[in-house]
Amino acid sequence: MDRNTLIGLLLMFGIIAGSFYLMKPSEVEIKKEQVLQDSLARVKKGLAPLADSTKANTQLVAAQAAKPLDSAALKLPFGATKVGTEKIITVENDKIIAKISSKGGRVKSVQLKGQTNFNGKPLVLFEGDHNRFGLKFNVAGENINTNDLFFTSEDADVKVTGEDSKSIKLQLAYGADQYIEYVYTIKGNGYNLGLDINTKGIQNKIDQKTIALDWETILLQKEQNIDSERQKSTIYFKEADNVDHLSEAKDEEKELKEKVEWIAFKQHYFSNILSSKTGFSTADVNVKTTIEADVVKLYSATARLDYATQKDNSYSLNFFFGPNQYKTLKAEGHDFHKIINMGWGPMRWINQFITVPVFDFLDNFHLSYGIVILVLTLLLKLVLSPLTYKSYLSMAKMRVLKPQLDEIKAKVGEDNAVLLQQEQMKLYKTAGVNPLGGCLPLVLQMPFTIAFFYFFPNLFELRGESFLFMKDMSTYDTLFSFSPIFGVNHVSLMCVLMTLTTLLTTWYNNATSGATGQMKYIGYIMPLIFFFVLNSFPAGLNYYYFLSAILTFLTQLIIRSMVNDDKILAKLEDNKKNPKVQKKSSFQSRMEEAMRQAQQNKK
């Protein structure tokens, strides 16, 4: 088996293994199948089918709310606050509309102005019983959760603009001059809603060093591709000056044992972030998927606040309800911007220190984002053009040496692979050709290609933006749809164009480099594999790859017109006649030594 055959087999194995990984069922699909099988098993036993967890929880909450209270229950701590009439107070500024409910004193819903769901409806981050928020503690043996109790307030709806700010107060009464107070403050411009929690006169009623703040949210679908939305949604948190997150691919829970500055319920393009000026002492966070078609994920967090039993306690918290836009989160501070996945290692550095600043600079000209991506791609190709030229020149050298390499192969034979490699390396050395010269520049360009793979799918600015036939560059465009086949139910036109252009570039590279055998055809397989991988990715990403392939092809045509094969061959022949003493690299020395050892062992 020769080297090309071995490489071909390894690539084939890698492609097949990658296909199994990409086509494996998602967490939601696995849960659906599990629920189906469990329900069928219950039916066979004569039992009722299992209900979905989200619906079951909603029904349980409704049943508990409808259950009447007896007089004994009303005499328990905070007993009088267990019944009441819900009052909604709306607080609004230039960016958000938040509705505060007297039941639980919680934020019942938040709408972002100027934003819509994929279906055109106003974008509401959460609403109704999909959000629970309350303090949990024990008073006289009674477990209290303020989310289920009724606050009172004399305040009315407020609306602020510009630099103005206003506050509303809600109180949960325990007794005369004994209460828990929530003070919500909203400023005219921004995505923040401040919350100050004050306890008055109840310090000796709660014998605990900490009280728990329970926050739970069900986030519904907002993007066209809910599978992609789930893959980019999870809980982020900043613990001990380190930003981390739970798994995006599966259910996970974690106990945070160090001080926590903030907790973020992140959805693909939007986040709900709760922060504390003094920090939470510890916290437990949990994220789950569900089988409901329009539910992205279920989030829950229990954060603990230090509590002093000798004095009144106050806590200064803040909600951020807004977009996962890099410059917006960066301006907020507290490392909020780190919830946007910019890649790892060098890819993250490229995006943070090169791609984002250049994109923001171009964005200041208020151009169409299709034009911005075009200019960004042109600039990248211009910067990398010296590497592209060196790569093409190296391939041209290999191409003009091919007849001599064929002569060596005919003379030595393919049976003695070690001797064949030695003779080929000798030719490369005397001619002054680096066989890896065509690969290294391409390898140096790879971090930029991979960096954009993270940048565009997380770029909020593309959301809802159209260009040419692409109605929304933040999700896939659809040429036509069909019944799902292996999880695929559409074909993206931009992905098709990108694939065809990449195949054209591959054909041209093979024609100019003189590639033969299996390696000639393997280059055609990878674009086809990437078609299935990128078919459901944002049109903006495929548009970039399409432009990149077009510009690469045009660049190679220009360089081809500048390079003369006869002059290159003459130069290589001169190198063989007048060899220069060159210091061998450690890699070359080890390679030659390995080949000598292999040749001796064979003898």
Coordinates of C-alpha atoms in Angstrom, one line a residue:
M1 CA 0.0 0.0 0.0
D2 CA 1.6 3.3 -1.1
R3 CA 1.4 6.6 0.8
N4 CA -1.3 8.1 -1.3
T5 CA -3.6 5.1 -0.8
L6 CA -3.0 5.2 2.9
I7 CA -3.7 8.9 3.1
G8 CA -6.8 8.4 1.0
L9 CA -8.1 5.6 3.3
L10 CA -7.4 7.7 6.4
L11 CA -9.3 10.6 5.0
M12 CA -12.2 8.4 4.0
F13 CA -12.3 7.0 7.5
G14 CA -12.3 10.5 8.9
I15 CA -15.1 11.6 6.6
I16 CA -17.3 8.6 7.5
A17 CA -16.6 9.1 11.3
G18 CA -17.4 12.8 10.9
S19 CA -20.6 12.0 9.1
F20 CA -21.7 9.7 12.0
Y21 CA -20.9 12.5 14.5
L22 CA -22.8 15.2 12.5
M23 CA -25.8 13.0 11.9
K24 CA -26.2 11.7 15.5
P25 CA -29.5 12.5 17.1
S26 CA -29.7 15.7 19.2
E27 CA -30.4 15.8 22.9
V28 CA -34.0 16.8 22.1
E29 CA -34.5 14.0 19.6
I30 CA -33.2 11.5 22.2
K31 CA -35.6 12.8 24.8
K32 CA -38.5 12.6 22.4
E33 CA -37.7 9.0 21.6
Q34 CA -37.3 8.2 25.4
V35 CA -40.6 9.8 26.2
L36 CA -42.3 8.0 23.4
Q37 CA -40.9 4.6 24.5
D38 CA -41.8 5.3 28.2
S39 CA -45.4 6.3 27.2
L40 CA -45.8 3.2 25.0
A41 CA -44.7 1.1 27.9
R42 CA -47.2 2.8 30.3
V43 CA -50.0 2.3 27.8
K44 CA -49.2 -1.4 27.6
K45 CA -49.5 -1.6 31.4
G46 CA -52.9 0.3 31.3
L47 CA -51.5 3.5 32.6
A48 CA -51.9 7.0 31.2
P49 CA -49.1 8.3 28.9
L50 CA -46.4 10.6 30.4
A51 CA -47.0 14.3 30.0
D52 CA -44.2 16.7 29.0
S53 CA -42.3 18.1 31.9
T54 CA -42.9 21.8 30.9
K55 CA -46.7 21.3 30.6
A56 CA -46.8 19.2 33.8
N57 CA -45.0 22.0 35.7
T58 CA -47.4 24.6 34.3
Q59 CA -50.4 22.5 35.3
L60 CA -49.0 22.0 38.8
V61 CA -48.5 25.7 39.3
A62 CA -52.0 26.5 38.1
A63 CA -53.5 23.8 40.4
Q64 CA -51.6 25.1 43.4
A65 CA -52.7 28.7 42.7
A66 CA -56.4 27.6 42.4
K67 CA -56.3 25.7 45.7
P68 CA -58.1 27.8 48.4
L69 CA -56.4 28.7 51.7
D70 CA -58.0 28.0 55.1
S71 CA -57.9 30.4 58.0
A72 CA -55.0 28.6 59.7
A73 CA -52.8 29.1 56.6
L74 CA -53.5 32.8 56.7
K75 CA -52.1 33.1 60.2
L76 CA -48.8 31.6 59.2
P77 CA -45.8 33.8 58.5
F78 CA -46.5 36.0 55.4
G79 CA -49.9 34.1 55.4
A80 CA -51.9 37.2 54.5
T81 CA -49.7 37.7 51.4
K82 CA -50.7 34.3 50.0
V83 CA -53.9 35.7 48.5
G84 CA -54.4 38.8 46.5
T85 CA -55.1 40.3 43.1
E86 CA -52.3 40.5 40.6
K87 CA -51.3 44.0 39.5
I88 CA -49.1 44.7 36.5
I89 CA -46.8 47.8 36.4
T90 CA -45.1 48.6 33.1
V91 CA -41.7 50.2 33.1
E92 CA -40.4 51.3 29.7
N93 CA -37.4 53.1 28.2
D94 CA -35.9 53.5 24.7
K95 CA -34.9 49.9 24.6
I96 CA -37.1 47.6 26.6
I97 CA -40.7 47.3 27.9
A98 CA -40.7 45.3 31.2
K99 CA -43.9 44.3 33.1
I100 CA -43.6 43.9 36.8
S101 CA -46.1 41.7 38.6
S102 CA -47.3 42.2 42.1
K103 CA -47.4 38.4 42.4
G104 CA -43.9 37.6 43.4
G105 CA -42.7 41.2 42.8
R106 CA -41.0 39.7 39.7
V107 CA -40.4 40.7 36.2
K108 CA -43.2 38.9 34.4
S109 CA -42.2 39.8 30.8
V110 CA -39.6 41.8 28.8
Q111 CA -40.0 43.0 25.3
L112 CA -37.1 44.4 23.3
K113 CA -38.1 47.4 21.1
G114 CA -37.2 47.2 17.5
Q115 CA -36.7 43.4 17.5
T116 CA -38.9 40.7 16.2
N117 CA -39.0 36.9 16.2
F118 CA -38.3 35.0 13.0
N119 CA -42.0 35.0 12.4
G120 CA -42.3 38.8 12.5
K121 CA -43.9 39.0 16.0
P122 CA -42.6 41.3 18.7
L123 CA -39.6 39.8 20.5
V124 CA -40.4 39.0 24.1
L125 CA -37.6 37.4 26.0
F126 CA -40.0 35.6 28.4
E127 CA -43.5 36.1 29.7
G128 CA -46.1 34.8 32.1
D129 CA -45.4 31.8 34.2
H130 CA -42.3 31.0 32.1
N131 CA -40.3 33.1 34.5
R132 CA -40.1 32.6 38.3
F133 CA -38.0 34.8 40.6
G134 CA -38.1 34.9 44.4
L135 CA -36.3 34.7 47.8
K136 CA -36.4 31.4 49.6
F137 CA -36.0 31.2 53.4
N138 CA -37.5 29.7 56.5
V139 CA -39.5 31.7 59.1
A140 CA -40.8 29.9 62.2
G141 CA -40.5 26.5 60.5
E142 CA -42.4 27.7 57.5
N143 CA -40.7 27.6 54.1
I144 CA -41.2 30.9 52.2
N145 CA -40.9 31.5 48.5
T146 CA -41.7 35.1 47.7
N147 CA -42.4 34.2 44.1
D148 CA -45.8 32.8 45.2
L149 CA -46.7 35.7 47.4
F150 CA -48.5 39.0 46.7
F151 CA -46.7 42.3 47.0
T152 CA -48.4 45.7 47.2
S153 CA -47.5 48.9 45.4
E154 CA -49.0 52.3 45.0
D155 CA -46.9 53.1 41.9
A156 CA -48.3 53.3 38.4
D157 CA -46.7 52.7 34.9
V158 CA -43.5 54.7 34.2
K159 CA -41.8 55.6 30.9
V160 CA -38.4 57.3 30.7
T161 CA -36.2 58.6 27.9
G162 CA -32.7 60.0 27.6
E163 CA -30.8 60.5 30.8
D164 CA -33.9 60.3 33.1
S165 CA -34.5 57.5 35.5
K166 CA -37.5 56.4 37.6
S167 CA -38.2 53.8 40.3
I168 CA -41.2 51.8 41.5
K169 CA -41.5 50.1 44.9
L170 CA -43.3 46.9 45.9
Q171 CA -43.6 45.6 49.5
L172 CA -44.3 42.2 50.9
A173 CA -45.7 42.8 54.4
Y174 CA -44.9 40.6 57.4
G175 CA -46.2 42.9 60.1
A176 CA -46.2 46.5 61.2
D177 CA -42.9 48.1 59.9
Q178 CA -41.8 44.6 58.9
Y179 CA -41.5 43.8 55.2
I180 CA -39.4 42.9 52.2
E181 CA -39.1 45.7 49.6
Y182 CA -38.3 45.5 45.9
V183 CA -37.2 48.7 44.2
Y184 CA -37.0 48.6 40.5
T185 CA -35.1 51.4 38.7
I186 CA -35.0 52.0 35.0
K187 CA -32.9 54.6 33.1
G188 CA -33.9 56.2 29.8
N189 CA -31.4 54.5 27.5
G190 CA -30.1 51.0 27.9
Y191 CA -31.0 47.4 28.5
N192 CA -30.7 47.5 32.3
L193 CA -33.3 47.2 35.1
G194 CA -31.9 47.7 38.5
L195 CA -33.3 45.8 41.5
D196 CA -32.6 46.8 45.1
I197 CA -33.9 44.3 47.7
N198 CA -34.4 45.6 51.2
T199 CA -35.5 43.8 54.3
K200 CA -37.0 45.8 57.2
G201 CA -37.5 44.6 60.7
I202 CA -37.4 40.9 60.0
Q203 CA -33.8 40.2 60.7
N204 CA -34.6 38.3 63.9
K205 CA -37.3 36.3 62.2
I206 CA -34.8 34.5 59.8
D207 CA -32.1 32.5 61.5
Q208 CA -29.9 31.8 58.5
K209 CA -26.5 33.0 57.4
T210 CA -27.7 33.0 53.8
I211 CA -31.0 33.3 51.9
A212 CA -31.6 31.7 48.5
L213 CA -32.5 33.6 45.4
D214 CA -34.4 31.3 43.0
W215 CA -34.5 32.2 39.3
E216 CA -36.1 30.0 36.7
T217 CA -36.9 30.7 33.1
I218 CA -38.3 28.9 30.1
L219 CA -37.0 30.5 26.9
L220 CA -39.0 30.0 23.7
Q221 CA -37.9 29.9 20.1
K222 CA -36.9 33.2 18.5
E223 CA -34.8 32.0 15.5
Q224 CA -35.8 30.1 12.3
N225 CA -33.4 27.3 13.1
I226 CA -34.2 26.1 16.6
D227 CA -31.6 23.3 16.5
S228 CA -28.9 25.9 16.0
E229 CA -30.5 28.1 18.6
R230 CA -30.3 25.3 21.1
Q231 CA -26.7 24.6 20.3
K232 CA -25.8 28.1 21.1
S233 CA -27.9 28.5 24.3
T234 CA -26.8 27.7 27.8
I235 CA -26.0 29.3 31.2
Y236 CA -22.9 31.5 31.6
F237 CA -21.5 32.7 34.9
K238 CA -18.6 34.6 36.3
E239 CA -17.1 32.8 39.2
A240 CA -14.0 34.1 41.0
D241 CA -13.1 36.4 38.0
N242 CA -13.4 33.5 35.6
V243 CA -16.2 33.4 33.0
D244 CA -17.4 29.8 32.3
H245 CA -20.5 28.1 31.1
L246 CA -22.5 24.9 31.2
S247 CA -22.7 22.5 28.2
E248 CA -24.4 23.7 25.1
A249 CA -24.9 20.2 23.8
K250 CA -26.5 18.4 26.8
D251 CA -28.2 18.8 30.1
E252 CA -25.9 19.8 32.9
E253 CA -26.0 21.2 36.4
K254 CA -23.1 22.6 38.5
E255 CA -22.5 23.8 42.0
L256 CA -20.5 27.1 42.1
K257 CA -18.6 27.1 45.3
E258 CA -16.8 30.5 44.9
K259 CA -18.2 34.0 44.8
V260 CA -20.3 34.5 41.7
E261 CA -20.6 38.0 40.2
W262 CA -23.2 37.3 37.6
I263 CA -25.3 34.6 36.0
A264 CA -26.5 34.7 32.4
F265 CA -29.4 32.8 30.8
K266 CA -28.0 33.0 27.3
Q267 CA -30.1 32.3 24.2
H268 CA -28.5 32.5 20.8
Y269 CA -28.8 36.2 20.1
F270 CA -30.2 37.4 23.4
S271 CA -29.5 37.1 27.1
N272 CA -31.0 37.7 30.6
I273 CA -28.1 38.5 32.9
L274 CA -28.5 38.9 36.7
S275 CA -25.6 40.5 38.5
S276 CA -24.9 41.5 42.1
K277 CA -22.6 44.4 43.2
T278 CA -21.4 42.4 46.2
G279 CA -21.7 39.0 44.5
F280 CA -23.5 35.8 45.4
S281 CA -21.7 33.7 48.0
T282 CA -22.4 30.4 46.1
A283 CA -24.9 29.2 43.4
D284 CA -26.3 26.2 41.8
V285 CA -27.0 26.4 38.0
N286 CA -28.9 24.0 35.8
V287 CA -29.9 23.8 32.1
K288 CA -32.1 21.3 30.4
T289 CA -33.6 20.6 27.0
T290 CA -37.2 19.7 26.5
I291 CA -39.2 17.8 23.9
E292 CA -41.6 20.8 23.2
A293 CA -41.0 22.0 19.7
D294 CA -41.0 25.7 20.5
V295 CA -39.0 25.6 23.7
V296 CA -35.3 26.2 23.4
K297 CA -34.2 25.2 27.0
L298 CA -35.1 25.3 30.6
Y299 CA -32.9 27.4 32.9
S300 CA -32.7 27.5 36.6
A301 CA -30.3 29.1 39.2
T302 CA -30.3 29.2 42.9
A303 CA -27.9 32.0 44.1
R304 CA -27.2 32.5 47.8
L305 CA -27.0 36.0 49.4
D306 CA -25.2 36.6 52.7
Y307 CA -27.7 37.4 55.5
A308 CA -27.0 39.2 58.8
T309 CA -29.5 38.4 61.6
Q310 CA -28.5 41.5 63.6
K311 CA -29.5 44.2 61.1
D312 CA -31.7 45.1 58.1
N313 CA -30.2 43.7 54.9
S314 CA -30.0 45.3 51.5
Y315 CA -28.9 43.8 48.1
S316 CA -28.1 45.7 45.0
L317 CA -28.9 43.6 41.9
N318 CA -29.2 44.4 38.2
F319 CA -30.9 42.7 35.2
F320 CA -29.5 43.1 31.7
F321 CA -32.2 42.2 29.1
G322 CA -30.6 42.7 25.7
P323 CA -28.9 41.4 22.6
N324 CA -25.7 39.4 22.5
Q325 CA -24.0 42.1 20.5
Y326 CA -20.3 42.2 21.1
K327 CA -19.9 46.0 21.4
T328 CA -23.0 46.4 23.5
L329 CA -21.9 43.7 26.0
K330 CA -18.3 45.1 26.0
A331 CA -19.6 48.5 26.9
E332 CA -21.6 47.0 29.8
G333 CA -18.3 45.8 31.4
H334 CA -18.1 42.9 33.9
D335 CA -16.8 40.6 31.1
F336 CA -20.3 40.3 29.7
H337 CA -18.9 40.1 26.2
K338 CA -17.3 36.7 27.0
I339 CA -20.7 35.0 26.7
I340 CA -20.2 35.3 22.9
N341 CA -18.3 32.4 21.6
M342 CA -15.5 33.8 19.5
G343 CA -13.6 30.5 19.2
W344 CA -10.7 29.2 21.2
G345 CA -7.0 30.1 21.3
P346 CA -5.7 31.9 18.3
M347 CA -9.1 32.0 16.7
R348 CA -10.5 34.0 19.6
W349 CA -7.6 36.4 19.5
I350 CA -8.1 36.9 15.8
N351 CA -11.8 37.7 16.2
Q352 CA -11.4 39.9 19.3
F353 CA -8.4 41.9 18.2
I354 CA -8.7 41.9 14.4
T355 CA -12.1 40.9 13.0
V356 CA -14.3 42.7 15.5
P357 CA -12.5 46.1 15.3
V358 CA -12.3 45.9 11.5
F359 CA -16.0 45.0 11.2
D360 CA -17.0 47.8 13.6
F361 CA -15.0 50.3 11.6
L362 CA -16.7 49.2 8.4
D363 CA -20.1 49.2 10.1
N364 CA -19.6 52.9 10.9
F365 CA -20.1 53.7 7.2
H366 CA -23.7 52.3 7.4
L367 CA -23.2 50.0 4.4
S368 CA -25.3 46.9 3.7
Y369 CA -23.9 44.0 5.7
G370 CA -23.4 42.1 2.4
I371 CA -21.1 44.9 1.3
V372 CA -19.3 45.0 4.7
I373 CA -18.6 41.2 4.4
L374 CA -17.3 41.7 0.9
V375 CA -14.9 44.5 1.9
L376 CA -13.8 42.4 5.0
T377 CA -13.1 39.5 2.7
L378 CA -11.2 41.7 0.2
L379 CA -9.0 43.1 3.0
L380 CA -8.3 39.7 4.4
K381 CA -7.3 38.4 0.9
L382 CA -5.1 41.5 0.4
V383 CA -3.3 41.0 3.7
L384 CA -2.8 37.3 2.9
S385 CA -1.8 37.7 -0.7
P386 CA 1.9 37.4 -0.1
L387 CA 1.3 34.0 1.5
T388 CA -1.0 33.0 -1.4
Y389 CA 1.7 34.0 -3.9
K390 CA 4.4 32.0 -2.1
S391 CA 2.0 29.0 -2.0
Y392 CA 1.3 29.2 -5.7
L393 CA 5.0 29.7 -6.5
S394 CA 5.9 26.6 -4.5
M395 CA 3.2 24.5 -6.3
A396 CA 4.5 25.8 -9.6
K397 CA 8.0 24.6 -8.7
M398 CA 6.6 21.2 -7.9
R399 CA 4.7 21.2 -11.2
V400 CA 7.7 21.9 -13.4
L401 CA 9.7 19.2 -11.5
K402 CA 7.0 16.6 -12.1
P403 CA 8.7 15.1 -15.2
Q404 CA 11.9 14.6 -13.3
L405 CA 10.0 13.1 -10.4
D406 CA 8.3 10.7 -12.8
E407 CA 11.8 9.7 -14.2
I408 CA 13.0 8.9 -10.7
K409 CA 9.9 6.8 -10.0
A410 CA 10.4 4.9 -13.3
K411 CA 14.1 4.4 -12.4
V412 CA 13.8 3.3 -8.8
G413 CA 10.3 1.7 -9.0
E414 CA 7.4 2.1 -6.6
D415 CA 8.3 -1.1 -4.6
N416 CA 11.2 0.6 -2.7
A417 CA 9.3 3.5 -1.1
V418 CA 12.2 4.5 1.2
L419 CA 14.7 4.8 -1.7
L420 CA 12.2 6.6 -3.8
Q421 CA 11.7 9.2 -1.1
Q422 CA 15.4 9.6 -0.7
E423 CA 15.9 10.3 -4.4
Q424 CA 13.0 12.7 -4.4
M425 CA 14.3 14.6 -1.4
K426 CA 17.7 14.8 -3.1
L427 CA 16.1 16.4 -6.1
Y428 CA 14.2 18.9 -4.0
K429 CA 17.4 19.8 -2.2
T430 CA 19.6 20.3 -5.2
A431 CA 16.8 22.3 -7.0
G432 CA 16.2 24.4 -3.9
V433 CA 12.6 23.4 -3.5
N434 CA 10.7 23.0 -0.2
P435 CA 8.0 20.2 -0.8
L436 CA 6.0 21.7 2.1
G437 CA 6.2 25.3 0.7
G438 CA 2.8 25.1 -0.9
C439 CA 1.2 23.8 2.4
L440 CA 2.7 26.1 5.0
P441 CA 1.1 29.3 3.7
L442 CA -2.3 27.6 3.6
V443 CA -1.8 26.3 7.1
L444 CA -1.1 29.9 8.3
Q445 CA -4.3 31.0 6.7
M446 CA -6.4 28.3 8.4
P447 CA -6.8 30.2 11.8
F448 CA -8.6 33.0 9.9
T449 CA -10.9 30.6 8.1
I450 CA -11.8 28.8 11.4
A451 CA -12.1 32.1 13.2
F452 CA -14.8 33.3 10.9
F453 CA -16.6 29.9 11.4
Y454 CA -17.2 31.2 15.0
F455 CA -17.6 34.9 14.2
F456 CA -20.4 35.0 11.6
P457 CA -22.8 32.5 13.4
N458 CA -22.6 34.6 16.5
L459 CA -22.8 38.0 14.8
F460 CA -25.9 39.8 16.1
E461 CA -25.7 42.5 13.5
L462 CA -26.6 40.0 10.7
R463 CA -29.9 39.1 12.5
G464 CA -32.8 40.1 10.2
E465 CA -30.6 41.7 7.7
S466 CA -31.2 40.9 4.0
F467 CA -28.9 40.9 1.0
L468 CA -29.6 39.8 -2.5
F469 CA -31.8 36.7 -2.2
M470 CA -30.9 36.1 1.4
K471 CA -33.8 37.3 3.6
D472 CA -32.0 36.9 6.9
M473 CA -28.2 36.5 6.9
S474 CA -28.1 35.2 10.4
T475 CA -29.8 31.9 9.4
Y476 CA -29.9 29.7 6.3
D477 CA -31.6 30.8 3.1
T478 CA -33.9 28.2 1.5
L479 CA -33.7 27.4 -2.2
F480 CA -36.4 24.7 -1.7
S481 CA -37.8 22.6 1.1
F482 CA -38.8 18.9 1.4
S483 CA -39.7 16.2 3.9
P484 CA -36.7 15.6 6.3
I485 CA -34.1 13.1 5.0
F486 CA -31.6 12.3 7.7
G487 CA -32.6 15.5 9.5
V488 CA -32.1 17.7 6.4
N489 CA -35.3 19.4 5.1
H490 CA -34.0 22.2 2.8
V491 CA -31.3 23.2 0.4
S492 CA -29.5 26.5 0.9
L493 CA -28.8 28.4 -2.3
M494 CA -25.8 30.2 -0.9
C495 CA -24.4 26.9 0.3
V496 CA -24.8 25.5 -3.2
L497 CA -23.0 28.4 -4.7
M498 CA -20.2 28.1 -2.2
T499 CA -19.8 24.4 -2.9
L500 CA -19.8 24.9 -6.7
T501 CA -17.2 27.6 -6.4
T502 CA -15.0 25.5 -4.1
L503 CA -15.2 22.6 -6.5
L504 CA -14.2 25.0 -9.4
T505 CA -11.2 26.1 -7.3
T506 CA -10.3 22.5 -6.6
W507 CA -10.4 21.6 -10.3
Y508 CA -8.2 24.5 -11.2
N509 CA -5.7 23.6 -8.4
N510 CA -5.5 20.1 -9.7
A511 CA -5.0 21.2 -13.2
T512 CA -2.2 23.7 -12.4
S513 CA -0.5 21.5 -9.8
G514 CA -0.6 18.3 -11.8
A515 CA -2.1 16.3 -9.1
T516 CA -2.8 12.6 -10.0
G517 CA -4.2 9.5 -8.4
Q518 CA -6.5 9.4 -5.4
M519 CA -5.3 12.8 -4.1
K520 CA -6.8 14.3 -7.2
Y521 CA -10.2 13.2 -6.3
I522 CA -10.1 13.6 -2.5
G523 CA -10.1 17.3 -3.0
Y524 CA -13.6 17.0 -4.5
I525 CA -15.0 15.0 -1.6
M526 CA -14.4 17.6 1.1
P527 CA -16.5 20.4 -0.5
L528 CA -19.4 17.9 -0.8
I529 CA -19.0 16.9 2.9
F530 CA -19.0 20.6 3.9
F531 CA -22.1 21.2 1.8
F532 CA -24.0 18.9 4.2
V533 CA -22.3 20.4 7.3
L534 CA -22.9 24.1 6.3
N535 CA -26.3 23.7 4.6
S536 CA -28.1 24.8 7.9
F537 CA -25.5 27.4 8.9
P538 CA -26.1 31.1 8.5
A539 CA -26.2 32.5 5.0
G540 CA -23.7 35.2 6.1
L541 CA -21.1 32.5 6.8
N542 CA -21.7 30.7 3.5
Y543 CA -21.6 34.1 1.7
Y544 CA -18.2 34.7 3.2
Y545 CA -16.9 31.3 2.1
F546 CA -18.4 31.9 -1.3
L547 CA -16.6 35.2 -1.7
S548 CA -13.4 33.7 -0.3
A549 CA -13.5 30.9 -2.9
I550 CA -14.2 33.4 -5.7
L551 CA -11.4 35.7 -4.7
T552 CA -9.0 32.8 -4.3
F553 CA -9.8 31.6 -7.8
L554 CA -9.4 35.1 -9.2
T555 CA -6.1 35.6 -7.3
Q556 CA -4.7 32.3 -8.7
L557 CA -5.6 33.3 -12.2
I558 CA -3.8 36.6 -11.7
I559 CA -0.7 34.9 -10.2
R560 CA -0.8 32.3 -12.9
S561 CA -0.5 35.0 -15.5
M562 CA 2.5 36.4 -13.7
V563 CA 4.4 33.2 -13.3
N564 CA 6.4 31.7 -16.2
D565 CA 7.0 27.9 -15.8
D566 CA 10.0 28.0 -18.2
K567 CA 11.7 30.7 -16.2
I568 CA 11.0 28.7 -13.0
L569 CA 12.5 25.5 -14.5
A570 CA 15.5 27.4 -15.7
K571 CA 16.1 28.8 -12.2
L572 CA 15.8 25.4 -10.7
E573 CA 18.3 24.0 -13.2
D574 CA 20.7 26.8 -12.3
N575 CA 20.3 25.8 -8.6
K576 CA 21.3 22.3 -9.4
K577 CA 24.4 23.5 -11.3
N578 CA 25.4 25.9 -8.6
P579 CA 24.2 24.4 -5.4
K580 CA 24.4 26.6 -2.3
V581 CA 25.5 25.3 1.0
Q582 CA 22.4 25.4 3.1
K583 CA 22.0 24.5 6.7
K584 CA 19.6 21.7 7.2
S585 CA 16.7 22.1 9.5
S586 CA 16.3 19.7 12.4
F587 CA 13.2 18.3 10.6
Q588 CA 15.1 17.6 7.4
S589 CA 18.0 16.0 9.3
R590 CA 15.6 13.7 11.2
M591 CA 13.7 12.8 8.0
E592 CA 16.9 11.9 6.2
E593 CA 18.3 10.0 9.2
A594 CA 15.0 8.0 9.4
M595 CA 15.1 7.2 5.7
R596 CA 18.8 6.0 6.0
Q597 CA 17.9 3.8 9.0
A598 CA 14.9 2.3 7.1
Q599 CA 17.1 1.6 4.1
Q600 CA 19.8 -0.1 6.2
N601 CA 17.2 -2.2 8.0
K602 CA 15.8 -3.3 4.7
K603 CA 19.2 -4.5 3.5

